CSV table of C-alpha atoms and ligand atoms in Angstrom, one decimal:
chain,number,residue,atom,x,y,z
J,299,MET,CA,215.9,108.5,86.5
J,300,GLU,CA,213.6,112.2,87.0
J,301,GLY,CA,212.9,112.1,83.7
J,302,ALA,CA,212.0,108.6,83.1
J,303,CYS,CA,209.5,108.8,86.5
J,304,LEU,CA,208.3,112.6,84.9
J,305,ARG,CA,207.3,110.3,81.6
J,306,SER,CA,205.5,107.8,84.0
J,307,GLY,CA,204.1,109.7,86.8
J,308,ARG,CA,206.1,108.2,88.8
J,309,GLU,CA,207.5,109.7,92.9
J,310,LEU,CA,211.5,109.8,92.1
J,311,SER,CA,211.1,109.2,96.1
J,312,SER,CA,209.5,105.8,95.4
J,313,ILE,CA,212.9,104.1,93.2
J,314,ALA,CA,215.8,103.3,95.0
J,315,LEU,CA,219.6,103.7,93.3
J,316,ILE,CA,221.6,100.8,93.8
J,317,GLY,CA,225.0,101.2,92.6
J,318,ALA,CA,226.2,98.0,91.3
J,319,ALA,CA,229.5,98.2,92.4
J,320,LYS,CA,231.7,94.5,91.3
J,321,THR,CA,234.9,95.5,90.2
J,322,VAL,CA,234.6,98.8,92.2
J,323,PRO,CA,237.4,99.0,94.6
J,324,ALA,CA,236.1,100.1,98.2
J,325,GLU,CA,238.5,102.7,98.3
J,326,ARG,CA,236.8,104.8,95.2
J,327,LEU,CA,233.0,103.1,96.8
J,328,ARG,CA,234.0,105.1,100.2
J,329,GLU,CA,233.9,107.9,97.8
J,330,PHE,CA,229.9,107.1,96.4
J,331,LEU,CA,229.1,106.6,100.1
J,332,HIS,CA,230.5,109.7,101.2
J,333,ALA,CA,228.5,110.9,98.5
J,334,GLY,CA,225.3,109.5,99.6
J,335,LEU,CA,224.9,106.3,97.6
J,336,ALA,CA,222.6,104.7,99.7
J,337,GLU,CA,222.8,100.8,98.3
J,338,VAL,CA,225.4,98.7,97.3
J,339,GLY,CA,225.1,95.9,95.0
J,340,GLU,CA,227.2,93.2,95.0
J,341,ASN,CA,227.3,90.3,92.7
J,342,TYR,CA,230.2,88.1,94.6
J,343,VAL,CA,229.4,87.5,98.1
J,344,GLN,CA,233.5,87.0,99.1
J,345,GLU,CA,234.2,90.3,97.1
J,346,GLY,CA,231.3,92.2,98.9
J,347,LEU,CA,232.7,90.7,102.2
J,348,ALA,CA,235.8,91.8,101.5
J,349,LYS,CA,234.5,95.6,101.2
J,350,LEU,CA,232.4,95.5,103.8
J,351,ALA,CA,235.7,94.3,106.4
J,352,ALA,CA,237.1,97.3,104.5
J,353,LEU,CA,234.9,100.0,105.0
J,354,GLU,CA,234.0,99.2,108.3
J,355,ASN,CA,231.5,101.6,110.2
J,356,GLU,CA,231.2,103.4,106.1
J,357,ALA,CA,229.5,100.4,105.0
J,358,GLN,CA,226.8,100.6,107.3
J,359,THR,CA,225.4,104.0,105.2
J,360,ALA,CA,224.2,101.7,103.4
J,361,ARG,CA,222.3,99.0,102.5
J,362,TRP,CA,223.6,96.0,100.6
J,363,HIS,CA,222.3,94.1,98.2
J,364,LEU,CA,223.7,90.6,97.1
J,365,ILE,CA,222.5,91.0,93.6
J,366,GLY,CA,224.6,87.9,91.7
J,367,SER,CA,224.0,84.2,91.6
J,368,LEU,CA,224.4,82.4,95.2
J,369,GLN,CA,225.2,79.1,96.6
J,370,SER,CA,223.8,77.6,99.2
J,371,ASN,CA,226.7,77.2,101.3
J,372,LYS,CA,227.5,80.8,101.3
J,373,ALA,CA,223.6,81.2,103.0
J,374,LYS,CA,225.9,81.7,106.3
J,375,GLN,CA,227.5,84.2,105.0
J,376,VAL,CA,224.9,86.2,103.2
J,377,VAL,CA,222.6,86.2,105.5
J,378,GLY,CA,224.7,88.4,107.9
J,379,ALA,CA,225.7,90.9,105.5
J,380,PHE,CA,223.1,91.9,102.9
J,381,SER,CA,220.0,93.2,103.5
J,382,LEU,CA,218.0,92.0,100.3
J,383,VAL,CA,219.0,88.7,98.2
J,384,HIS,CA,217.9,89.2,94.5
J,385,SER,CA,218.8,85.8,93.3
J,386,VAL,CA,216.6,83.8,94.9
J,387,ASP,CA,215.9,80.8,92.9
J,388,ARG,CA,214.9,77.7,93.9
J,389,VAL,CA,213.4,75.7,96.7
J,390,SER,CA,217.2,74.6,98.4
J,391,LEU,CA,218.4,77.5,98.3
J,392,ALA,CA,215.4,79.7,100.0
J,393,GLN,CA,215.9,76.7,103.0
J,394,ALA,CA,219.0,77.2,103.3
J,395,LEU,CA,219.0,81.4,104.0
J,396,ASP,CA,215.6,80.3,105.9
J,397,ARG,CA,218.1,78.2,108.2
J,398,ALA,CA,220.8,80.2,108.4
J,399,ALA,CA,219.0,83.6,108.7
J,400,GLY,CA,217.4,81.5,111.6
J,401,GLU,CA,220.7,80.7,113.1
J,402,ILE,CA,221.2,84.6,113.8
J,403,GLY,CA,218.0,85.4,114.7
J,404,LYS,CA,217.5,87.3,111.5
J,405,VAL,CA,214.9,87.3,109.4
J,406,GLN,CA,216.6,87.3,105.7
J,407,ASP,CA,214.6,89.7,102.9
J,408,VAL,CA,214.4,87.9,99.3
J,409,LEU,CA,213.7,88.3,95.9
J,410,LEU,CA,212.9,85.7,93.0
J,411,GLN,CA,215.2,86.0,90.2
J,412,VAL,CA,213.6,85.2,87.2
J,413,ASN,CA,214.7,84.2,84.0
J,414,LEU,CA,212.8,85.7,81.4
J,415,GLY,CA,214.6,84.8,78.2
J,416,ASP,CA,214.9,81.3,79.0
J,417,GLU,CA,218.5,81.7,78.6
J,418,ALA,CA,220.5,78.9,79.6
J,419,SER,CA,223.8,80.7,81.1
J,420,LYS,CA,221.6,82.8,83.0
J,421,ALA,CA,220.2,82.0,86.4
J,422,GLY,CA,216.6,81.8,87.8
J,423,CYS,CA,213.6,80.5,87.9
J,424,LYS,CA,211.0,80.0,85.2
J,425,PRO,CA,208.2,82.2,84.7
J,426,HIS,CA,205.2,79.6,85.7
J,427,GLU,CA,207.4,78.6,88.2
J,428,VAL,CA,207.3,82.0,90.6
J,429,ALA,CA,204.1,81.0,92.0
J,430,THR,CA,205.3,78.1,93.3
J,431,LEU,CA,208.6,79.2,95.1
J,432,ALA,CA,206.7,82.1,96.1
J,433,GLU,CA,204.2,79.9,98.3
J,434,PHE,CA,207.2,77.8,99.1
J,435,CYS,CA,208.6,80.6,100.3
J,436,ALA,CA,205.3,81.7,102.7
J,437,LYS,CA,206.2,78.6,104.6
J,438,LEU,CA,209.5,79.8,105.9
J,439,SER,CA,209.5,81.7,109.0
J,440,ASN,CA,213.2,83.2,108.4
J,441,VAL,CA,212.5,84.5,104.7
J,442,ARG,CA,210.0,87.2,103.5
J,443,LEU,CA,210.0,87.3,100.2
J,444,CYS,CA,209.8,90.9,98.8
J,445,GLY,CA,209.4,91.0,94.9
J,446,LEU,CA,211.3,90.0,91.9
J,447,MET,CA,214.0,90.2,89.9
J,448,CYS,CA,214.9,90.1,86.5
J,449,LEU,CA,218.9,90.4,84.2
J,450,PRO,CA,217.1,90.2,80.1
J,451,PRO,CA,219.1,89.3,77.4
J,452,TYR,CA,220.6,92.2,76.8
J,453,ASP,CA,219.6,94.8,73.3
J,454,ALA,CA,221.6,97.8,72.8
J,455,ASP,CA,217.8,98.9,72.0
J,456,ALA,CA,216.1,99.0,75.6
J,457,GLU,CA,212.4,99.9,73.8
J,458,ARG,CA,213.6,96.0,72.6
J,459,THR,CA,213.8,95.3,76.5
J,460,ARG,CA,210.9,96.9,77.6
J,461,PRO,CA,208.7,93.4,77.0
J,462,TYR,CA,210.6,91.8,79.7
J,463,PHE,CA,210.0,94.4,82.4
J,464,ARG,CA,206.5,94.2,82.0
J,465,GLN,CA,206.3,90.5,82.4
J,466,LEU,CA,208.1,91.0,85.4
J,467,ARG,CA,205.7,93.9,86.6
J,468,ILE,CA,202.6,91.3,85.4
J,469,LEU,CA,204.3,88.5,87.4
J,470,ARG,CA,204.9,90.7,90.7
J,471,ASP,CA,201.3,91.8,90.0
J,472,GLU,CA,200.1,87.9,90.2
J,473,LEU,CA,201.9,87.0,93.5
J,474,LEU,CA,200.0,90.5,95.0
J,475,GLN,CA,196.8,89.3,94.3
J,476,LYS,CA,197.5,85.5,95.9
J,477,GLU,CA,198.6,87.7,98.8
J,478,LEU,CA,202.1,85.7,98.7
J,479,LEU,CA,203.3,89.4,98.7
J,480,ARG,CA,202.5,92.4,100.1
J,481,LEU,CA,201.7,96.2,98.3
J,482,GLU,CA,204.8,97.4,100.8
J,483,THR,CA,207.2,94.9,100.4
J,484,ALA,CA,206.4,94.4,96.0
J,485,GLU,CA,209.6,95.1,94.6
J,486,LEU,CA,210.7,94.9,91.5
J,487,SER,CA,214.8,94.6,90.7
J,488,MET,CA,215.0,95.7,87.0
J,489,GLY,CA,217.0,98.2,84.8
J,490,MET,CA,220.8,98.6,84.7
J,491,SER,CA,222.9,101.5,82.9
J,492,ASP,CA,221.7,100.7,79.1
J,493,ASP,CA,217.7,100.5,80.3
J,494,PHE,CA,217.1,101.6,83.7
J,495,GLU,CA,214.8,104.8,82.1
J,496,VAL,CA,212.7,102.0,80.4
J,497,ALA,CA,212.4,100.2,83.4
J,498,ILE,CA,211.5,102.6,85.7
J,499,GLU,CA,208.6,103.5,83.1
J,500,GLU,CA,207.7,99.9,83.4
J,501,GLY,CA,207.8,100.1,86.9
J,502,ALA,CA,211.0,99.3,88.5
J,503,THR,CA,211.5,100.1,92.2
J,504,LEU,CA,215.3,98.8,92.3
J,505,VAL,CA,217.9,100.3,89.6
J,506,ARG,CA,221.0,98.3,89.7
J,507,ILE,CA,223.6,100.9,87.8
J,508,GLY,CA,227.3,100.5,87.5
J,509,THR,CA,229.2,101.6,84.3
J,510,ALA,CA,226.8,104.9,84.3
J,511,LEU,CA,227.4,105.4,88.0
J,512,PHE,CA,231.4,103.6,88.3
J,513,GLY,CA,232.9,104.0,84.8
J,514,ARG,CA,233.2,101.4,82.2
J,515,ARG,CA,234.5,97.6,84.0
J,516,ARG,CA,237.8,96.1,82.4
J,517,LYS,CA,236.3,94.1,79.3
J,518,ALA,CA,236.9,90.3,81.3
J,519,GLU,CA,235.3,91.8,84.4
J,520,THR,CA,232.1,92.4,83.2
E,793,LIG,C1,227.0,94.4,86.6
E,793,LIG,C2,225.5,93.7,87.0
E,793,LIG,C3,224.6,95.4,86.9
E,793,LIG,C4,224.7,96.4,86.7
E,793,LIG,O1,225.3,96.7,84.9
E,793,LIG,P1,225.7,98.1,84.3
E,793,LIG,O2,225.4,97.8,83.3
E,793,LIG,O3,226.9,98.0,84.1
E,793,LIG,O4,225.2,98.9,84.8
E,793,LIG,C5,223.2,95.4,87.4
E,793,LIG,N1,223.3,93.6,87.5
E,793,LIG,C6,224.0,92.7,88.0
E,793,LIG,C7,222.9,91.3,88.6
E,793,LIG,C8,225.2,93.1,87.3
E,793,LIG,O5,225.5,91.9,87.4
């Protein structure tokens, strides 16, 4: 991360490292929290809640992110537990989160997930839907839009992923220009183990790292 910051003239402190902890047991995650991991990302609501319960007070030393796709009927469970939801990609989900957050008197921070590669297998709104969704979020009182997230098509050559990261940054900048985002919270959640350096060079503020931090997951669980 430091190297990528040096190459791109960025401050390391402007980027948060999220440990993408799917399949990592609570006890192992505890060691990482002790070592100073300050941000935890979970893909599945149930798995995240189980770890939060198992880690009790220690869990509160970190900020918890929901980085996997989310069904609207789980919104209630999510708002109490996760600081930032990275995967809002439709009006109905934004509405469900708004309602659930309102019920507990919270404002839920969210990112819009964008499907840049037009991949049928992946969640995310289409790039041309971003502005409309952002406008919708702006009308909700219990949801605060904080930026964009992407999970681009995988390529072993990270350079080939660079155009997607750049595209997400451009979309983010368009939202800034339209004042649908504020500069203080204009996050770009992009970059994983194999491409986080390129993502940082392109402006990532949140990188989601699994394998490079926790080791390889079992094949069936990737
Ligand atoms: C698993 C996962 C990651 C981390 O992937 P690695 O390649 O293991 O670093 C990041 N983001 C999301 C949404 C994931 O599901």
